[in-house]
Short mmCIF file of C-alpha atoms in Angstrom, two decimals:
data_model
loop_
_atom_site.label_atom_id
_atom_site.label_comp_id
_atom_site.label_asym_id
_atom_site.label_seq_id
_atom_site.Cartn_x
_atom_site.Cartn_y
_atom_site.Cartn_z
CA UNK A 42 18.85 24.14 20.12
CA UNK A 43 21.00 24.47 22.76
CA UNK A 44 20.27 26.56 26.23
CA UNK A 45 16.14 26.37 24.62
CA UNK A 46 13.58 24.92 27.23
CA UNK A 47 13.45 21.10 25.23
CA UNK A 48 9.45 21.31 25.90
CA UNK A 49 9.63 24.07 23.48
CA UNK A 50 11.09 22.12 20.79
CA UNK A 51 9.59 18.86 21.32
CA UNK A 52 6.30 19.59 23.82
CA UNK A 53 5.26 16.11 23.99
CA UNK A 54 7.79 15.38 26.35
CA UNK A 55 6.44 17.37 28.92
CA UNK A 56 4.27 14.45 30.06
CA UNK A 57 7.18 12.32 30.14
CA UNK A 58 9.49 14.46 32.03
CA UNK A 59 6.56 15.11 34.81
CA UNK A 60 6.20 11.40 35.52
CA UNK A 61 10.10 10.83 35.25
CA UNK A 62 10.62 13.27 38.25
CA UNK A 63 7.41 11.64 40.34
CA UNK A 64 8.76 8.39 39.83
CA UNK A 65 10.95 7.40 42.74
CA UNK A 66 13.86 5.69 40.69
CA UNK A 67 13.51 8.77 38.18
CA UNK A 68 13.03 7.08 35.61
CA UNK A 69 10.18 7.29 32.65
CA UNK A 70 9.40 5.60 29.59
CA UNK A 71 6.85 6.15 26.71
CA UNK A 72 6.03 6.06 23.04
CA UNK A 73 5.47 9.31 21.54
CA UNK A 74 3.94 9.84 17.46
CA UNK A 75 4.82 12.58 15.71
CA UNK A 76 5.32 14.01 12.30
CA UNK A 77 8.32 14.18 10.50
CA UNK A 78 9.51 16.87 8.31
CA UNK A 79 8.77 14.82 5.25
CA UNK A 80 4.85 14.69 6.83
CA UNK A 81 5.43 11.31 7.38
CA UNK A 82 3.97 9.93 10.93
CA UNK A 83 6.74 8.20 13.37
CA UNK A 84 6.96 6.75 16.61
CA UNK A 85 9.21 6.96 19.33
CA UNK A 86 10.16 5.43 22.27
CA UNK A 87 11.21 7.78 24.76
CA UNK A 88 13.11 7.25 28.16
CA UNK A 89 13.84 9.68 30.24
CA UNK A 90 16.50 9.37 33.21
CA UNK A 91 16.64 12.24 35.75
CA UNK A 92 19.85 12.37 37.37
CA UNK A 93 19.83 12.71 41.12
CA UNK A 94 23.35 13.73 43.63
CA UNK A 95 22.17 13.91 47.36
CA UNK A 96 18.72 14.13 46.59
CA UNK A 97 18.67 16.83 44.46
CA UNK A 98 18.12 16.95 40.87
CA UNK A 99 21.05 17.80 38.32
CA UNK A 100 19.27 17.64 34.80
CA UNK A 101 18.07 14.94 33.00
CA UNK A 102 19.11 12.11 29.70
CA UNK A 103 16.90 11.23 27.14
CA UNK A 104 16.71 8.60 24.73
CA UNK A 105 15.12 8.71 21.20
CA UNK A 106 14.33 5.36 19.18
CA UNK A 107 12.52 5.04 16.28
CA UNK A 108 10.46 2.28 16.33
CA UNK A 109 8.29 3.36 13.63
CA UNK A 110 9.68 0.55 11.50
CA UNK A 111 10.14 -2.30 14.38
CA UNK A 112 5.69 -1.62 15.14
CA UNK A 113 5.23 -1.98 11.16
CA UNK A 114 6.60 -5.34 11.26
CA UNK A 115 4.81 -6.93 14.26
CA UNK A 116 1.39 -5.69 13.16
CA UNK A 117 2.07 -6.89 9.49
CA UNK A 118 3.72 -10.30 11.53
CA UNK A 119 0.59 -10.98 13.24
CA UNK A 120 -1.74 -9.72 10.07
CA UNK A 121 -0.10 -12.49 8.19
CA UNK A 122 -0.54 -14.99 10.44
CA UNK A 123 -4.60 -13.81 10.77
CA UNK A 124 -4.14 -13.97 6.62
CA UNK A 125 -3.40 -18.04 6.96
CA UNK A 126 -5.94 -19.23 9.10
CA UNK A 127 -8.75 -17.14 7.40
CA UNK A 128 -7.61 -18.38 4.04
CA UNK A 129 -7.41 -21.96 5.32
CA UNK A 130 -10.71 -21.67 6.52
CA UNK A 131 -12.87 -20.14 3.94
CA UNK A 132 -11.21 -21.54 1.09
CA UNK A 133 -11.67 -25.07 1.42
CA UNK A 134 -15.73 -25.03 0.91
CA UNK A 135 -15.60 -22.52 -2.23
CA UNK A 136 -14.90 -25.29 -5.15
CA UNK A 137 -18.09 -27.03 -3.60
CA UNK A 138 -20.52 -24.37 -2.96
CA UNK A 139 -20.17 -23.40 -6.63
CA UNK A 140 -19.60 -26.33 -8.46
CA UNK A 141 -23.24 -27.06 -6.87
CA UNK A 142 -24.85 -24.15 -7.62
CA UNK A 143 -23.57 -24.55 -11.21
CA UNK A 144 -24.77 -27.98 -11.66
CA UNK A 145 -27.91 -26.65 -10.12
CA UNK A 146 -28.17 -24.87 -12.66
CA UNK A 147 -27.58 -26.90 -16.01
CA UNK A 148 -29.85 -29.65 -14.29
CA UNK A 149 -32.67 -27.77 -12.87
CA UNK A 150 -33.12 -24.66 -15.32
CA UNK A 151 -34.77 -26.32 -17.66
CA UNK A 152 -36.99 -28.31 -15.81
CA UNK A 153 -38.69 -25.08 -13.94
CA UNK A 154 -41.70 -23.94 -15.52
CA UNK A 155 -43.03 -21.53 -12.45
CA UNK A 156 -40.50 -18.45 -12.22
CA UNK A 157 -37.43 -19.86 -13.87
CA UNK A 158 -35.89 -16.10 -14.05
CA UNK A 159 -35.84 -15.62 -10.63
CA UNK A 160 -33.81 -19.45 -10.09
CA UNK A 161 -30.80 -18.42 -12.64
CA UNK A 162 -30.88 -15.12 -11.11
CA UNK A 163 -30.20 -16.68 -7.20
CA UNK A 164 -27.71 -19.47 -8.52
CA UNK A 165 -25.80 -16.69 -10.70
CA UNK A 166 -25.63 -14.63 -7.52
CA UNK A 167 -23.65 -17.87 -5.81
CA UNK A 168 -21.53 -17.81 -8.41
CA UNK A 169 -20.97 -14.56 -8.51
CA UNK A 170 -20.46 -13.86 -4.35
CA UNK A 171 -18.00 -17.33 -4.29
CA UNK A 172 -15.92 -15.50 -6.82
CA UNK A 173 -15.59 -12.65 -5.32
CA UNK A 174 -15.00 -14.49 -1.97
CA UNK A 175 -12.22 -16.42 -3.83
CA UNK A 176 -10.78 -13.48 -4.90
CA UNK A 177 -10.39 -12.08 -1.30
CA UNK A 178 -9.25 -15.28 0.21
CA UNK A 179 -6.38 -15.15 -2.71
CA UNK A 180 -5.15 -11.53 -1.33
CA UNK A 181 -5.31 -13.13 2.03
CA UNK A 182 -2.73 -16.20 0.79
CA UNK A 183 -0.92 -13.44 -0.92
CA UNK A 184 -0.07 -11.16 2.16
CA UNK A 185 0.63 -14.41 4.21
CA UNK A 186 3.22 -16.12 1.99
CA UNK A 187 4.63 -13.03 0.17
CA UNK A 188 7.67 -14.77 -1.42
CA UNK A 189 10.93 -13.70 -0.69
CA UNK A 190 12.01 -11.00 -3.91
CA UNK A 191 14.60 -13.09 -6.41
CA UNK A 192 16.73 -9.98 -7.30
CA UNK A 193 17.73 -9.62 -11.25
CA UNK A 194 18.76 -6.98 -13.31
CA UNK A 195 15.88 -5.75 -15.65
CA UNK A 196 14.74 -2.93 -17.70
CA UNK A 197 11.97 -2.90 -15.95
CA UNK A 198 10.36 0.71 -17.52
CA UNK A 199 10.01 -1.39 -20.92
CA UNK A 200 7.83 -4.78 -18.52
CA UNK A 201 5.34 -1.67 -16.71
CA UNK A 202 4.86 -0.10 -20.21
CA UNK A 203 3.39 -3.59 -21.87
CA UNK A 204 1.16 -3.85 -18.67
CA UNK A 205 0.13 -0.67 -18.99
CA UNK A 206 -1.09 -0.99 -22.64
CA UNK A 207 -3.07 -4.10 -21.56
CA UNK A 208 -5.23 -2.23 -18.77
CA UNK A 209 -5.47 0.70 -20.71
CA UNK A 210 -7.02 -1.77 -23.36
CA UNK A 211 -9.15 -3.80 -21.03
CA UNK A 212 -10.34 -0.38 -19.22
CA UNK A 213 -11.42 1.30 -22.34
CA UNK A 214 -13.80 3.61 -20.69
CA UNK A 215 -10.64 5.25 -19.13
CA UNK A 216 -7.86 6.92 -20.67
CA UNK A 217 -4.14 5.44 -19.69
CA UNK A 218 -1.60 8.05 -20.72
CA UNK A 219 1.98 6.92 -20.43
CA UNK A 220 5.34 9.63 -19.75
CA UNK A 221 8.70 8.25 -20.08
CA UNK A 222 11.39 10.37 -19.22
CA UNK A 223 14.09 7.94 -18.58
CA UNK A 224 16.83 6.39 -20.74
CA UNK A 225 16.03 3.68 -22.72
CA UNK A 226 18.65 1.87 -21.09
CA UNK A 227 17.58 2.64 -17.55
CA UNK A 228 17.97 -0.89 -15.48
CA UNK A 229 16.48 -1.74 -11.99
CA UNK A 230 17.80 -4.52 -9.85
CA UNK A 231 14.65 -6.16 -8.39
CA UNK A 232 11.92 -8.55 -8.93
CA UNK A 233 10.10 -8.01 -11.86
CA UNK A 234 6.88 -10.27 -10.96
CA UNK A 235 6.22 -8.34 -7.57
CA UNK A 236 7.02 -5.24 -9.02
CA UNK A 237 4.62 -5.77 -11.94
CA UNK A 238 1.88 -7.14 -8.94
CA UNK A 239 2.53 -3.45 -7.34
CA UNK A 240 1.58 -1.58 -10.21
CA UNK A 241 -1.13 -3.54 -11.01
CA UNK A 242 -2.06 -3.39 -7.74
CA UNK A 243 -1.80 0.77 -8.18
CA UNK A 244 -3.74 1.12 -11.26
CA UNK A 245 -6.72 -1.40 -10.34
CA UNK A 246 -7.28 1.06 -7.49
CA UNK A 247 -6.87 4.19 -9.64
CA UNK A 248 -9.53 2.56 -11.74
CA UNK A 249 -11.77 1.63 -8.96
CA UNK A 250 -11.72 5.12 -8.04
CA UNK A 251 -12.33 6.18 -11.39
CA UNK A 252 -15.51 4.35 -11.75
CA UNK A 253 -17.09 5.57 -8.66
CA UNK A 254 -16.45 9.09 -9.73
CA UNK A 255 -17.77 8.58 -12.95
CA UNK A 256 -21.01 7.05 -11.52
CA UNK A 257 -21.72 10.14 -9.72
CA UNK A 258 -20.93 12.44 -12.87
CA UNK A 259 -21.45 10.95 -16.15
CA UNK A 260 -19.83 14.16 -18.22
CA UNK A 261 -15.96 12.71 -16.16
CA UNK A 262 -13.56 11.80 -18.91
CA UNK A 263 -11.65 8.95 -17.19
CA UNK A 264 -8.06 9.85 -16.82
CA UNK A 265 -4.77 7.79 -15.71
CA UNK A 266 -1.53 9.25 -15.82
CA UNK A 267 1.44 7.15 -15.46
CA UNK A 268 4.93 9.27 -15.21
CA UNK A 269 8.11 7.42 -15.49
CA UNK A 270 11.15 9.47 -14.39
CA UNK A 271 14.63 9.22 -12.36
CA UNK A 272 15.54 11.37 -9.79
CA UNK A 273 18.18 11.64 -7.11
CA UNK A 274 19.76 7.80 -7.87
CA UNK A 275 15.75 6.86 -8.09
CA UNK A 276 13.09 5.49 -10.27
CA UNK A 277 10.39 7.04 -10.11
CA UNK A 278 7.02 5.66 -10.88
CA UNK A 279 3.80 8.48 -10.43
CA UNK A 280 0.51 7.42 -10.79
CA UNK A 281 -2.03 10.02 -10.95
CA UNK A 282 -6.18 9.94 -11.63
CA UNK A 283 -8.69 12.11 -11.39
CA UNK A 284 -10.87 9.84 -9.23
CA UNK A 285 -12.33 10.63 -6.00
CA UNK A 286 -8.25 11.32 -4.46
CA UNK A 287 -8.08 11.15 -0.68
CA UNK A 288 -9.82 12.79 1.93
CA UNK A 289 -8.89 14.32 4.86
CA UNK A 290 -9.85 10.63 6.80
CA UNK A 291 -7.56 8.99 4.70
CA UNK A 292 -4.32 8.99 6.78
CA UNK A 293 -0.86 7.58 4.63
CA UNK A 294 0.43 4.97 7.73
CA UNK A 295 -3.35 4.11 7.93
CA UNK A 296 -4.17 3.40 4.09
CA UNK A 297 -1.19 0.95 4.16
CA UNK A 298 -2.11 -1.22 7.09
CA UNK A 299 -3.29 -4.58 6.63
CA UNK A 300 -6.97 -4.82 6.53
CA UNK A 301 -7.47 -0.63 6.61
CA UNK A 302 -9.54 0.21 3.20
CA UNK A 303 -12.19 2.86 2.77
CA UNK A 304 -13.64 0.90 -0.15
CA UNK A 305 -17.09 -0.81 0.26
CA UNK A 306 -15.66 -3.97 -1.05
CA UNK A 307 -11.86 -3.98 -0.51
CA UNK A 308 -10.13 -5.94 1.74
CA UNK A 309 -7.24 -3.55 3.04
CA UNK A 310 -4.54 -5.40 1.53
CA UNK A 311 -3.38 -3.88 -2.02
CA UNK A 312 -1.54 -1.10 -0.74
CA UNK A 313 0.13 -3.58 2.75
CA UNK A 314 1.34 -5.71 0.16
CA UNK A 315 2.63 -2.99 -2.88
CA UNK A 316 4.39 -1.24 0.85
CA UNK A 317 5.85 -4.59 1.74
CA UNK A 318 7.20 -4.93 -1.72
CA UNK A 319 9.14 -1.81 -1.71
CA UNK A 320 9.90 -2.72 1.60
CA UNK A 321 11.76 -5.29 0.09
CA UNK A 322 13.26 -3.65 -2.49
CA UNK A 323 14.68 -0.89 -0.31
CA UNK A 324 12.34 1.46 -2.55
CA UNK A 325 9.16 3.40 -1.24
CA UNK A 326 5.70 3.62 -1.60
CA UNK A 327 4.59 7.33 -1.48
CA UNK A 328 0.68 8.27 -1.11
CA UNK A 329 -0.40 11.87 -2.55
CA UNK A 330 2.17 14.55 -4.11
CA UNK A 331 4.52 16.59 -2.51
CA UNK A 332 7.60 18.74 -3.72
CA UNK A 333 9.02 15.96 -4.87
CA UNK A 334 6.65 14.91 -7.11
CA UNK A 335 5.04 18.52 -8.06
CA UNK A 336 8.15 20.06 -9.86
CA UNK A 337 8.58 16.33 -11.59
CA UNK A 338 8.68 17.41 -15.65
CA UNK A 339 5.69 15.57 -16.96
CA UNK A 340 3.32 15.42 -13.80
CA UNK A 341 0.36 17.30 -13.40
CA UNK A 342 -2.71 17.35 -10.90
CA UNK A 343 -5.87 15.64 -12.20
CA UNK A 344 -8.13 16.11 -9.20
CA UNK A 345 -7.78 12.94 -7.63
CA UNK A 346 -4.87 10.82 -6.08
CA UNK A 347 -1.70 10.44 -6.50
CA UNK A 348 0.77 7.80 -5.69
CA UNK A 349 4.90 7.06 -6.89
CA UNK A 350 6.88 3.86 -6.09
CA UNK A 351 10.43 4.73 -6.07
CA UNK A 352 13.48 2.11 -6.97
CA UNK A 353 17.20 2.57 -6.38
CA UNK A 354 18.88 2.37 -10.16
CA UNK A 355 21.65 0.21 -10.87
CA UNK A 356 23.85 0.65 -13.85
CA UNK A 357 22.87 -1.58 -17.03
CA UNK A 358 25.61 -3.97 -17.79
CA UNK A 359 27.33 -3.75 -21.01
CA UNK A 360 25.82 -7.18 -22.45
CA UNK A 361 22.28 -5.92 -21.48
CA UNK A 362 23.40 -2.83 -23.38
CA UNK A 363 24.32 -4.74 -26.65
CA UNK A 364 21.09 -6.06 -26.29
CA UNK A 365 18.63 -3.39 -25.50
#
């Protein structure tokens, strides 16, 4: 890079460096977003300090820092703090809006003799819509007071594959497939619970997506790959359907903001709270395949999306060994 004109290598500073040398102190500062080499978008703040002898300019210094992390974490600060109060609010009337439209119900059913079809059908629709509300209000409390990870050693492959086998039998009209290619005696240190409440988190939306394709072409097979491998010190964890995948709209940094969803009923907070998790775990959560995922023996494209949590490994100690 060096003796090359730096607008040519990074020409977003050209803005920058105009105002710097307008400014009277010389000085300029701004945030700049940018893709990495990875394709992954970052932010940096940028200050630029021309130096001046007798008037007359003698080159400049600039300063890079990512603050693509440090932004993350006051959105997600003040999401979670939005989270409380809206959970605090709605919840409370819930309990009583449907324990009255179920005792509604029981009492009243009977006793209509004009139209009783269309009175179960409005009271079942409460029911129904509080649900659902209580369901959102429950992500909210979730994102707000994500519990701090309690770190243990666990063969964690073996806990994903029994949850696996459960959706795959409670989503019949989809097919599950499991690939393992890790040592049975492959051990993570994390949190078992969260990690669990990630890829459940994972598949439900793999599902959802699923459905919706299927309702637009009945002859769809339903398909859910689940790839278990290790790779560079890593678990690696690759979820692939053959849903309706991502479009072009559907930016990574935006899918896993609080609140950001492109579903007609989601809230925006399955994929914030399996990031924060990783987060946590000083793992990753990756959205759509790249090279590291494509040459992955096991993993192939079905069409739709892809996603891969990855974990650091630790050892397995010898009396987990014995065990195992």
């Amino acid at each position: 890079l060096i003796g090359k004109e730096i607008e040519s290598v990074f020409p977003d500073l050209s803005e920058v460096i105009q105002k710097a040398y307008e400014k009277p102190d010389k000085i300029a500062q701004q945030e700049i977003s940018f893709k990495g080499d990875e394709g992954q978008q970052r932010i940096l703040n940028v200050r630029i300090a021309v130096e001046t002898i007798n008037d007359k300019n003698h080159g400049a210094v600039v300063t890079f820092d990512d603050i693509t992390e440090l932004q993350s974490a006051q959105r997600k600060a003040a999401w979670a703090d939005v989270a409380r109060r809206i959970a605090h609010e709605i919840k409370n009337p819930l309990t009583p809006i449907q324990l009255s439209a179920e005792r509604l119900k029981r009492k009243y059913l009977g006793q209509i003799e004009q139209d009783p079809d269309t009175f179960e059908v409005c009271t079942d629709t409460i029911i129904r819509h509080v649900d659902d509300i209580g369901r959102m209000v429950n992500e909210f409390s979730d994102f707000a007071r994500m519990p701090e990870a309690i770190m243990r050693e666990v063969a964690i492959v073996k806990e994903l594959k029994e949850i696996l086998v459960f959706q795959d039998a409670a989503n019949s009209h989809i097919k599950i497939n499991i690939h393992d290619k890790t040592d049975p005696s492959l051990v993570v240190r994390c949190d078992a619970q969260q990690i669990r409440q990630a890829v459940t988190n994972l598949i439900q939306n793999a599902v959802d997506s699923v459905d919706e394709k299927m309702k637009s072409d009945s002859s769809i097979k339903g398909q859910i790959d689940v790839l278990f491998a290790t790779e560079k010190g890593q678990l690696m964890l690759v979820i692939t359907d053959n849903g309706l995948g991502f479009n072009q709209e559907q930016k990574e940094q935006d899918l896993t903001e609080p609140y950001v969803t492109y579903k007609a009923k989601g809230t925006g907070l399955g994929l914030a709270i399996v990031k924060k998790i990783m987060s946590d775990h000083d793992g990753a959560l990756q959205i759509g395949d790249n090279k590291n995922i494509r040459h992955l023996k096991g993993w192939k494209d079905l069409g739709g999306a892809t996603v891969a949590l990855m974990l650091p490994i630790n050892q397995m100690p010898e009396e987990m060994k014995k065990s195992a």
